[in-house]
PDB file of C-alpha atoms in Angstrom:
ATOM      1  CA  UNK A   1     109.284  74.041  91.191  1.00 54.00           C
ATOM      2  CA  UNK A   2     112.256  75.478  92.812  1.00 84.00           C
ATOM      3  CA  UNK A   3     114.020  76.145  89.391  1.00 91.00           C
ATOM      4  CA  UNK A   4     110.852  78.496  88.660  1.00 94.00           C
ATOM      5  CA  UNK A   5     110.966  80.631  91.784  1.00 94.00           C
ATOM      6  CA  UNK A   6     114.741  80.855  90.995  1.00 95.00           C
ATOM      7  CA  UNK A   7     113.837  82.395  87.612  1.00 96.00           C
ATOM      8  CA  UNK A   8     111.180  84.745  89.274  1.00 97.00           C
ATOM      9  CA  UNK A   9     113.312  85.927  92.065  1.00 96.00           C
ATOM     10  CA  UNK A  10     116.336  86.563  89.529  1.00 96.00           C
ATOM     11  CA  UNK A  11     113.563  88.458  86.793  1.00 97.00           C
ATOM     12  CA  UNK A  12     112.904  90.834  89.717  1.00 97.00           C
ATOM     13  CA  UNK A  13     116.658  90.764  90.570  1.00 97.00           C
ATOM     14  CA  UNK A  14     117.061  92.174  87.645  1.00 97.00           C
ATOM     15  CA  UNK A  15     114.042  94.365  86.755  1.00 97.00           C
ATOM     16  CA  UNK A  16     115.395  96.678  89.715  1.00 97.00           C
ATOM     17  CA  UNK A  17     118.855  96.722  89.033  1.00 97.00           C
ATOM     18  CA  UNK A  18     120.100 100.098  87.519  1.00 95.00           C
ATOM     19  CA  UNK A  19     120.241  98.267  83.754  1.00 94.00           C
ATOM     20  CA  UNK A  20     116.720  97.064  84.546  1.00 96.00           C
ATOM     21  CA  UNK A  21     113.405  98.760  84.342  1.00 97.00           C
ATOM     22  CA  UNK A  22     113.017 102.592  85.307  1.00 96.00           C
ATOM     23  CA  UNK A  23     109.058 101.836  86.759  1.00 96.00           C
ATOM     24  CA  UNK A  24     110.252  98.509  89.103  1.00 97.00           C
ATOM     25  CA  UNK A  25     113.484 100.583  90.600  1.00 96.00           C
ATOM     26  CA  UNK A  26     110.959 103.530  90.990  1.00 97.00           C
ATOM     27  CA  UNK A  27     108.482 101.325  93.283  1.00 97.00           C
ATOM     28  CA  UNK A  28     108.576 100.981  97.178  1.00 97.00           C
ATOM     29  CA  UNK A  29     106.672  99.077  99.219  1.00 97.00           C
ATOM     30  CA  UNK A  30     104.452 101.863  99.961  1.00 95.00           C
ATOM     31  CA  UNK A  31     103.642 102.550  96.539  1.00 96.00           C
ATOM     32  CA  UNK A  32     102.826  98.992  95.709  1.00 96.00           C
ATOM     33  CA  UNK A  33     100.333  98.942  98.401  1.00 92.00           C
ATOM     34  CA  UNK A  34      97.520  99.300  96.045  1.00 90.00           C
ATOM     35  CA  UNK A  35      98.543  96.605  93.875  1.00 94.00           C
ATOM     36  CA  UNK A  36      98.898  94.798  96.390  1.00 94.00           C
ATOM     37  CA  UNK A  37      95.218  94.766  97.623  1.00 90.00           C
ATOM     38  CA  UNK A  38      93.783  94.661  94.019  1.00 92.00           C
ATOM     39  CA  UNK A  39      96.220  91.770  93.214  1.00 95.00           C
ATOM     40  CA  UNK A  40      94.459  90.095  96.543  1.00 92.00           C
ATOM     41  CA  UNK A  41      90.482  90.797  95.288  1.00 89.00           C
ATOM     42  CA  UNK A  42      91.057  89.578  91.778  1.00 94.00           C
ATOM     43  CA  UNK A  43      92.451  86.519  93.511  1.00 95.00           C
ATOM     44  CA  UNK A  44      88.492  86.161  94.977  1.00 89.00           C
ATOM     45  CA  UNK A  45      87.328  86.716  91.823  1.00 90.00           C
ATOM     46  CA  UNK A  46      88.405  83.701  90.369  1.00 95.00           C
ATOM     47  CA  UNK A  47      87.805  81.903  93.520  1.00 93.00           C
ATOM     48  CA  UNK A  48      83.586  83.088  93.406  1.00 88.00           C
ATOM     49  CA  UNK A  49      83.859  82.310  89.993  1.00 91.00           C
ATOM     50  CA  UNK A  50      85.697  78.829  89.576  1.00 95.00           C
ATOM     51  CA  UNK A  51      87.963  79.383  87.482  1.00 97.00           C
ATOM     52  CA  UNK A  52      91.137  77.593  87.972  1.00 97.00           C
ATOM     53  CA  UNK A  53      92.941  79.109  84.893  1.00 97.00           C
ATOM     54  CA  UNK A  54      92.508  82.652  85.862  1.00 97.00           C
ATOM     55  CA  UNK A  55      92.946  81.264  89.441  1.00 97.00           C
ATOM     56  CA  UNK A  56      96.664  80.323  89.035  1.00 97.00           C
ATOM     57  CA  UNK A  57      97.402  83.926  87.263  1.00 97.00           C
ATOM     58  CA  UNK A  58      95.927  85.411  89.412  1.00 97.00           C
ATOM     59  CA  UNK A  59      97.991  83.526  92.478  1.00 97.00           C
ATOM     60  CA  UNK A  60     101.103  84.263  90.156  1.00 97.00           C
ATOM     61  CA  UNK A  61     100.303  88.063  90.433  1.00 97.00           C
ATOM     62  CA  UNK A  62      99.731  88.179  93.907  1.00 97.00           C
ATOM     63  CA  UNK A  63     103.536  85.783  94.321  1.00 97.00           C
ATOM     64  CA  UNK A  64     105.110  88.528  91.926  1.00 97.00           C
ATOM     65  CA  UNK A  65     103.963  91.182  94.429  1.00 97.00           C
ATOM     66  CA  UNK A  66     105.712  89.064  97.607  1.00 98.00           C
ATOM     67  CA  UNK A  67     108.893  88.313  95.868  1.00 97.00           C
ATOM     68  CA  UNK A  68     109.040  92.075  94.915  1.00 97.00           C
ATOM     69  CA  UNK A  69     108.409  93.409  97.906  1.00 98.00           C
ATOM     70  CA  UNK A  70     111.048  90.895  99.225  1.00 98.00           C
ATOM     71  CA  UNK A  71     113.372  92.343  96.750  1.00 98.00           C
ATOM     72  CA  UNK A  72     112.900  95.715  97.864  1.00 98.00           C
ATOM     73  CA  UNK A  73     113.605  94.973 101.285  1.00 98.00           C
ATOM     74  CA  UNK A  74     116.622  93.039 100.760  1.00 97.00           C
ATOM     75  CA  UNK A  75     118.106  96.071  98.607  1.00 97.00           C
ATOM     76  CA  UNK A  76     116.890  97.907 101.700  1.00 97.00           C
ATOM     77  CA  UNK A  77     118.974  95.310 103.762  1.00 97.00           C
ATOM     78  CA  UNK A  78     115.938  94.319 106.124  1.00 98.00           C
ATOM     79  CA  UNK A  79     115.101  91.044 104.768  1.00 98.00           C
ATOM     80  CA  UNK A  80     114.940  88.819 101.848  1.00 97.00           C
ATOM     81  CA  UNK A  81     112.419  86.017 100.424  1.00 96.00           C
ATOM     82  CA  UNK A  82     114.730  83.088 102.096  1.00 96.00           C
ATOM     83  CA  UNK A  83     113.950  85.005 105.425  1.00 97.00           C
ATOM     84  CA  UNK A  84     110.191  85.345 104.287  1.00 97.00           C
ATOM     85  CA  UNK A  85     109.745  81.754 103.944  1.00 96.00           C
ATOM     86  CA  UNK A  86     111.492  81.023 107.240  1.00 96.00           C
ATOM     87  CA  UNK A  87     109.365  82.779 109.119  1.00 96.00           C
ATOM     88  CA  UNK A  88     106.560  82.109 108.215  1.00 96.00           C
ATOM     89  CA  UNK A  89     107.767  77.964 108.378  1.00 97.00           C
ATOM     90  CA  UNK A  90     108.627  78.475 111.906  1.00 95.00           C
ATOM     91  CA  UNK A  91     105.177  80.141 112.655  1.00 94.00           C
ATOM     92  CA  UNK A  92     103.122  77.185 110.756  1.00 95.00           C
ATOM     93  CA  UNK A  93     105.263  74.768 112.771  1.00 95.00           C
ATOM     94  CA  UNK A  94     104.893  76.155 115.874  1.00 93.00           C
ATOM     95  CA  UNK A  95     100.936  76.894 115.380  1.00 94.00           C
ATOM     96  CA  UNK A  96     100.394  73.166 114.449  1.00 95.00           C
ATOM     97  CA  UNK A  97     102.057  71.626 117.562  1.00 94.00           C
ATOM     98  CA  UNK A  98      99.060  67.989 117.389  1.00 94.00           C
ATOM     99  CA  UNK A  99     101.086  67.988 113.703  1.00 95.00           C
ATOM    100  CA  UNK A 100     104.410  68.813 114.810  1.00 95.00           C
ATOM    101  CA  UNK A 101     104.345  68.181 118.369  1.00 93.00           C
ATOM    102  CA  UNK A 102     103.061  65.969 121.310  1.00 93.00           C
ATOM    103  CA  UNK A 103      99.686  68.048 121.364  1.00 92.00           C
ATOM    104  CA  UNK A 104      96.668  66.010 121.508  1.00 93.00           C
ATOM    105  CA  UNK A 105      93.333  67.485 120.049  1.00 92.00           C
ATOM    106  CA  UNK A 106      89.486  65.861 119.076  1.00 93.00           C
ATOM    107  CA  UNK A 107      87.991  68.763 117.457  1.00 94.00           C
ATOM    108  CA  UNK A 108      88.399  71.748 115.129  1.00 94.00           C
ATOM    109  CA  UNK A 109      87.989  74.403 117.969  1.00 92.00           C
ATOM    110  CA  UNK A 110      90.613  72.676 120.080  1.00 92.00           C
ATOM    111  CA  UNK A 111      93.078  73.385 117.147  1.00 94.00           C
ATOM    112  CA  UNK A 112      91.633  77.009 116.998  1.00 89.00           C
ATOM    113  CA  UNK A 113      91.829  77.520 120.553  1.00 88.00           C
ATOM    114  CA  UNK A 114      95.511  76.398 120.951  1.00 91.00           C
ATOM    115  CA  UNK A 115      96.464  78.931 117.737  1.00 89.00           C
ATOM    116  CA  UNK A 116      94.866  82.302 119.727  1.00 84.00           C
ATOM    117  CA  UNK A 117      97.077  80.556 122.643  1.00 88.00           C
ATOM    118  CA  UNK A 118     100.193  80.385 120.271  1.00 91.00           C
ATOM    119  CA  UNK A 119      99.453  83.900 119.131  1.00 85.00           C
ATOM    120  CA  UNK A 120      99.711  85.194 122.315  1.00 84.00           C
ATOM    121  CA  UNK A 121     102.554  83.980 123.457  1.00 86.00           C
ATOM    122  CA  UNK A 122     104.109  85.290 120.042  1.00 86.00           C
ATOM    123  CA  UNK A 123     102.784  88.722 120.694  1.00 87.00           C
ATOM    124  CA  UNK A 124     102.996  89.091 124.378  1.00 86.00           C
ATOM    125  CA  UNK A 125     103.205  93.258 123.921  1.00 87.00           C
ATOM    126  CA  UNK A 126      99.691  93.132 123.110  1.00 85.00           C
ATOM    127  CA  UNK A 127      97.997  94.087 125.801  1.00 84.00           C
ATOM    128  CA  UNK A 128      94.515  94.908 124.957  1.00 89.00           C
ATOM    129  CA  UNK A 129      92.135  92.756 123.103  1.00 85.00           C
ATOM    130  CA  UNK A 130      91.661  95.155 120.409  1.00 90.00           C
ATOM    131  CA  UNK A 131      95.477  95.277 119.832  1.00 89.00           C
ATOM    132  CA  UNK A 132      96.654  93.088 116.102  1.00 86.00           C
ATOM    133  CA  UNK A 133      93.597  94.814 114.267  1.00 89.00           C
ATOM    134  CA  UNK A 134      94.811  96.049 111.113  1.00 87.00           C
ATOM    135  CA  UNK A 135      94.658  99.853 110.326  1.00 86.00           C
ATOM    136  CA  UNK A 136      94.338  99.028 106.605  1.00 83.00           C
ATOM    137  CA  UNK A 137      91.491  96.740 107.124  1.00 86.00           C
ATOM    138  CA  UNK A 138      87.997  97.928 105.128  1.00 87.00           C
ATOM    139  CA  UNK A 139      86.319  98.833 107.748  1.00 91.00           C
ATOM    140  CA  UNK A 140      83.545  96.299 107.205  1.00 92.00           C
ATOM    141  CA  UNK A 141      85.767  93.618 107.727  1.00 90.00           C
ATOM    142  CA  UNK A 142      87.712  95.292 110.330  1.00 93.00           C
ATOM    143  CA  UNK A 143      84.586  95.674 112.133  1.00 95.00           C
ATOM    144  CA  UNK A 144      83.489  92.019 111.866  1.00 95.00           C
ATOM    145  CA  UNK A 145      87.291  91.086 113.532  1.00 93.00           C
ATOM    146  CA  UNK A 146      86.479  93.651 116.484  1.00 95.00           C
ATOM    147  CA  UNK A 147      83.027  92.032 117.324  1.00 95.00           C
ATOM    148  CA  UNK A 148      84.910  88.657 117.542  1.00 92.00           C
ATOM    149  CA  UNK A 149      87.877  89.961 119.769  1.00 91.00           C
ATOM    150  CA  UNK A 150      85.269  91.354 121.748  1.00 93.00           C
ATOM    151  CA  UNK A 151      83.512  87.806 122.042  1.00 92.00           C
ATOM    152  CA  UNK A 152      86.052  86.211 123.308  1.00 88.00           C
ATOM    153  CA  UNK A 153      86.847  88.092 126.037  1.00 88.00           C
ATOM    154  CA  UNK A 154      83.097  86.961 126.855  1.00 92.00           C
ATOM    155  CA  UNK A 155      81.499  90.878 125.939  1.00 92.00           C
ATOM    156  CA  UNK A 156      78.779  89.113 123.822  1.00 94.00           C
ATOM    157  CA  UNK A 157      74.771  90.166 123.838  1.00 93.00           C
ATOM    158  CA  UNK A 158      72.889  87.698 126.085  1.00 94.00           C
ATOM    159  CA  UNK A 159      70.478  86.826 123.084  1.00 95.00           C
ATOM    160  CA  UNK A 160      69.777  87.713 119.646  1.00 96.00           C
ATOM    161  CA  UNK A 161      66.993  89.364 120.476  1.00 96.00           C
ATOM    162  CA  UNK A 162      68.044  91.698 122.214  1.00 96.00           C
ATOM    163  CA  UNK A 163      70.337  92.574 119.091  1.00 96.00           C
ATOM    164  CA  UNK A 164      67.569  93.251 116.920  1.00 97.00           C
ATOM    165  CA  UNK A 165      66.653  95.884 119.941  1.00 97.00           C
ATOM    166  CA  UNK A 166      69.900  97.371 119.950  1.00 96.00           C
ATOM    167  CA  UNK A 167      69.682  97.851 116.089  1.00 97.00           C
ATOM    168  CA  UNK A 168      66.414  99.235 116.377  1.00 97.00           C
ATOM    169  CA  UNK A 169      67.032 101.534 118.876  1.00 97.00           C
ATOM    170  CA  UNK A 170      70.212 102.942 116.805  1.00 97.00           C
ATOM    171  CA  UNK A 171      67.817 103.888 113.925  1.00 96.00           C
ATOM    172  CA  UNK A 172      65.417 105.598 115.833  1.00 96.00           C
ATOM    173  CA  UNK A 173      68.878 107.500 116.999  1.00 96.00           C
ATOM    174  CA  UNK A 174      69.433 107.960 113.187  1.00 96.00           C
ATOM    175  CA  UNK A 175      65.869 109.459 113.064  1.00 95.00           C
ATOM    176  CA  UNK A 176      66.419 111.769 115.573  1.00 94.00           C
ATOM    177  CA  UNK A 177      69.530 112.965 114.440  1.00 94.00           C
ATOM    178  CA  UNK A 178      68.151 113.595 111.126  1.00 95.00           C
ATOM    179  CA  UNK A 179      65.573 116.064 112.743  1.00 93.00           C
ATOM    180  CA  UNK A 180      68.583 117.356 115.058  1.00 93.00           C
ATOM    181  CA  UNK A 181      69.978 118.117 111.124  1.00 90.00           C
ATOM    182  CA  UNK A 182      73.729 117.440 112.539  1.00 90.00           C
ATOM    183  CA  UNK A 183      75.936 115.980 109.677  1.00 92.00           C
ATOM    184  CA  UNK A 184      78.507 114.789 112.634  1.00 93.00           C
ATOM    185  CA  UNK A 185      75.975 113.575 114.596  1.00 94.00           C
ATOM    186  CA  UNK A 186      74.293 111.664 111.842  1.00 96.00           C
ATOM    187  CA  UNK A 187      77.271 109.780 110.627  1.00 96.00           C
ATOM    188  CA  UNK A 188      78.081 108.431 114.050  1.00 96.00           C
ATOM    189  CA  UNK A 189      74.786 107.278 113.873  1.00 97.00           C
ATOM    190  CA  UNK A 190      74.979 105.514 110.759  1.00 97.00           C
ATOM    191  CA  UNK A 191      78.379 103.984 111.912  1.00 96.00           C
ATOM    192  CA  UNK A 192      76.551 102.764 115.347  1.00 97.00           C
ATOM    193  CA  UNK A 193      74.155 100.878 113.072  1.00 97.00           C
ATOM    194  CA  UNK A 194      76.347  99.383 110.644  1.00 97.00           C
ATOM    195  CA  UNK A 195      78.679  98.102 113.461  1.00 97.00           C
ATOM    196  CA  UNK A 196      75.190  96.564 114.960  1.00 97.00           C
ATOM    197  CA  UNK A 197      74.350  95.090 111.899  1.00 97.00           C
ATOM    198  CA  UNK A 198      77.537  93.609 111.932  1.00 97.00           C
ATOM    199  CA  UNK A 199      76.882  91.942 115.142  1.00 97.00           C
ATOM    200  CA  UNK A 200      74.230  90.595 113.593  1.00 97.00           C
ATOM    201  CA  UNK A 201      75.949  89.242 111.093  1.00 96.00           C
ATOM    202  CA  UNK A 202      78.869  87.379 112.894  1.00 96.00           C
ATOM    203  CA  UNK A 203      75.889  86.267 115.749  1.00 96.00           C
ATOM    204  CA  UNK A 204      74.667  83.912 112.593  1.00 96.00           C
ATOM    205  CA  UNK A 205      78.587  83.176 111.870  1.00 93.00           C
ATOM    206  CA  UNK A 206      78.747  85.342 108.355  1.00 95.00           C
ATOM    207  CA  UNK A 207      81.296  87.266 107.430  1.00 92.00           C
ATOM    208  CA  UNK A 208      79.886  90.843 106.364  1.00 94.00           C
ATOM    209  CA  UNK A 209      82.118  91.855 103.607  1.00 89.00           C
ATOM    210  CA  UNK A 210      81.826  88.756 101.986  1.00 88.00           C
ATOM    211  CA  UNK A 211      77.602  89.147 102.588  1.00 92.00           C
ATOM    212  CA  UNK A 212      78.088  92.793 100.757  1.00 93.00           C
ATOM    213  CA  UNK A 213      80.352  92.167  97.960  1.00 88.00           C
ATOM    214  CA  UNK A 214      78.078  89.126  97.451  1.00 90.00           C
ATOM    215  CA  UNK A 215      74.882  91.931  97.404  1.00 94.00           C
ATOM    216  CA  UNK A 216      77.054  94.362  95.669  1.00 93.00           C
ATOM    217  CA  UNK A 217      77.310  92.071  92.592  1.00 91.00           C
ATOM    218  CA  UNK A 218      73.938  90.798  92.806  1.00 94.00           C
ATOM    219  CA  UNK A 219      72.751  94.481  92.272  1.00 96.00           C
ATOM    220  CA  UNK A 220      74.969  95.055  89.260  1.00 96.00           C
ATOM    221  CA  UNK A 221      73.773  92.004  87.631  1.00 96.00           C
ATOM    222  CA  UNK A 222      70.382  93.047  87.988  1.00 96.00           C
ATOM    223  CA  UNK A 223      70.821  96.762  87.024  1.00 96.00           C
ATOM    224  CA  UNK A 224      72.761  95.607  83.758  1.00 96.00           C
ATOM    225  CA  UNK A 225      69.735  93.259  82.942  1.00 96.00           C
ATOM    226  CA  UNK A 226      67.681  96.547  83.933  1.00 96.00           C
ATOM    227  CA  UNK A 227      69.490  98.543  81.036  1.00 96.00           C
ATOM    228  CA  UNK A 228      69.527  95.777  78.513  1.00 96.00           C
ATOM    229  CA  UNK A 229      65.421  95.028  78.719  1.00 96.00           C
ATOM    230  CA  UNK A 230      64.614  98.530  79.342  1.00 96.00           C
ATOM    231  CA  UNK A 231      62.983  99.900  76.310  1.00 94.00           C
ATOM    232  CA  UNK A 232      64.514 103.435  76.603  1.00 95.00           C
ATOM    233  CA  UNK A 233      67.522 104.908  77.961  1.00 96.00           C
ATOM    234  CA  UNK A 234      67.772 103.737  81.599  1.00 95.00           C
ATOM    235  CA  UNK A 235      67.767 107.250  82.846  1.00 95.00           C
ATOM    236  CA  UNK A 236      64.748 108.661  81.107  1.00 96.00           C
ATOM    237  CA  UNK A 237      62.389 105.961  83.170  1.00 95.00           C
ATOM    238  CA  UNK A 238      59.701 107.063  85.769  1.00 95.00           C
ATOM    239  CA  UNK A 239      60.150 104.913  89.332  1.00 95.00           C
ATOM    240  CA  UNK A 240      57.205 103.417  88.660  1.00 95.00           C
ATOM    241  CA  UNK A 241      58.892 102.170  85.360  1.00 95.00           C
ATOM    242  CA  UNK A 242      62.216 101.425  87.666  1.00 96.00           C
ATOM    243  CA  UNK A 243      60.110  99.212  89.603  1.00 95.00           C
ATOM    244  CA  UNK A 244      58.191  97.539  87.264  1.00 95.00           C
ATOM    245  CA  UNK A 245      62.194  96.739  85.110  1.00 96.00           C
ATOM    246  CA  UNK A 246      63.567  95.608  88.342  1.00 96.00           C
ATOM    247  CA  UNK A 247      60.668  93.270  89.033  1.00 96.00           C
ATOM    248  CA  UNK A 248      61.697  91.723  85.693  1.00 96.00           C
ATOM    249  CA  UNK A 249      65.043  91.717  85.525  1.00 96.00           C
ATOM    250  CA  UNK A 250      64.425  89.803  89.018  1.00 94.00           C
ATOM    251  CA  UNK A 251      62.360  87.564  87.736  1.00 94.00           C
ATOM    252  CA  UNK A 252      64.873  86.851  84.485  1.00 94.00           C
ATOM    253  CA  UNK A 253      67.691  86.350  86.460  1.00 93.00           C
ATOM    254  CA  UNK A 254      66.180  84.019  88.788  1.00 83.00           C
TER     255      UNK A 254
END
């Protein structure tokens, strides 16, 4: 195994030297940030869809972008894969101290209770509970990671019910700011309830981007059935037809 991250490190080695290729010596990290995140989603792709073949290229793309970005760095003289590994050794270690320690734990939330410890101690110029939230974050997901921070600090709604209040009550403040006819004021309504709704979501422990990209491709499946039983170009139907081709496609799919 070590012989073939040898090879991979010295095929980037050499991809971004000057007799190597023009695109590789023209990236940075910044510019491979895209990559980067698609690299990372087509990863979950193969993951939803069990495939183990497309799984390991997939993992082999994402590894590429590391050892690159490694590269880049070490030309940079900031760091280099060897330091990459090491670190993130020395966190695992240090994070798993009932593996490599004298800790003693009984349960799974013992183990995840000592890690926010760890992390703490790691990052003790966070101050504020908010503080480690990634900028780049969709903001789904980044939302979901705020509502948890927030829990455990103990700023959690005394029941569910009076969740589904708070979400009610922010779309009757979407109603009335549609009458108001304020474009600011209506998208700080719509952001109030999607961050409610995802309270919601991580009350019942689920993660909300995973719950959308699930709906997301649960819509395109049906639409696609839509077009292919539709007996005339999709966009010349009525919305009665709409309704009635969704109905079926539903009911195919199912």
């Amino acid at each position: 195994m070590n012989e073939n991250l040898d090879e991979l490190i010295n095929i980037i080695s050499k991809l971004r030297s000057p007799d190597g290729c023009k695109w590789d010596r023209e990236q940075t990290h910044k510019s491979l940030k895209q990559n980067f995140i698609e690299e990372t989603y087509e990863v979950l792709d193969a993951i939803d869809a069990n495939d183990m073949v497309h799984l390991q290229e997939e993992l082999g793309d994402v590894l590429l972008q590391v050892v690159l970005h490694s590269q880049i760095a070490k030309e940079n003289g900031a760091f280099d894969i060897n330091d990459v590994a090491k670190g993130i050794s020395k966190k695992l270690i240090h994070r798993h101290p009932h593996v490599f320690g004298n800790v003693k734990v009984t349960s799974t939330q013992d183990i995840l209770d000592n890690w926010e410890k760890l992390k703490k101690e790691e990052k003790p110029h966070r101050k504020s509970a908010m503080d480690g939230i990634s900028a780049s974050l969709p903001a789904l997901f980044a939302a979901y990671k705020i509502s948890k921070k927030a829990v455990k600090v103990g700023f959690e709604w005394p029941d569910v019910n009076s969740l589904y209040e708070c979400i009610y009550s922010e779309f009757q403040e979407f109603k009335d700011a549609v009458e108001e006819n304020n474009k600011t004021h209506l998208e700080e309504e719509m952001g109030d309830i999607l961050f409610a709704v995802v309270n919601l979501a991580r009350w019942y422990k689920i993660n909300p981007e995973i719950a959308l990209l699930n709906a997301n491709k649960k819509f395109m499946k049906r639409f696609r059935k839509m077009e292919e039983i539709s007996p005339k170009n999709i966009e010349d139907n009525s919305l009665e037809e709409f309704d009635k081709l969704w109905t079926e496609a539903k009911k195919q799919l199912n």
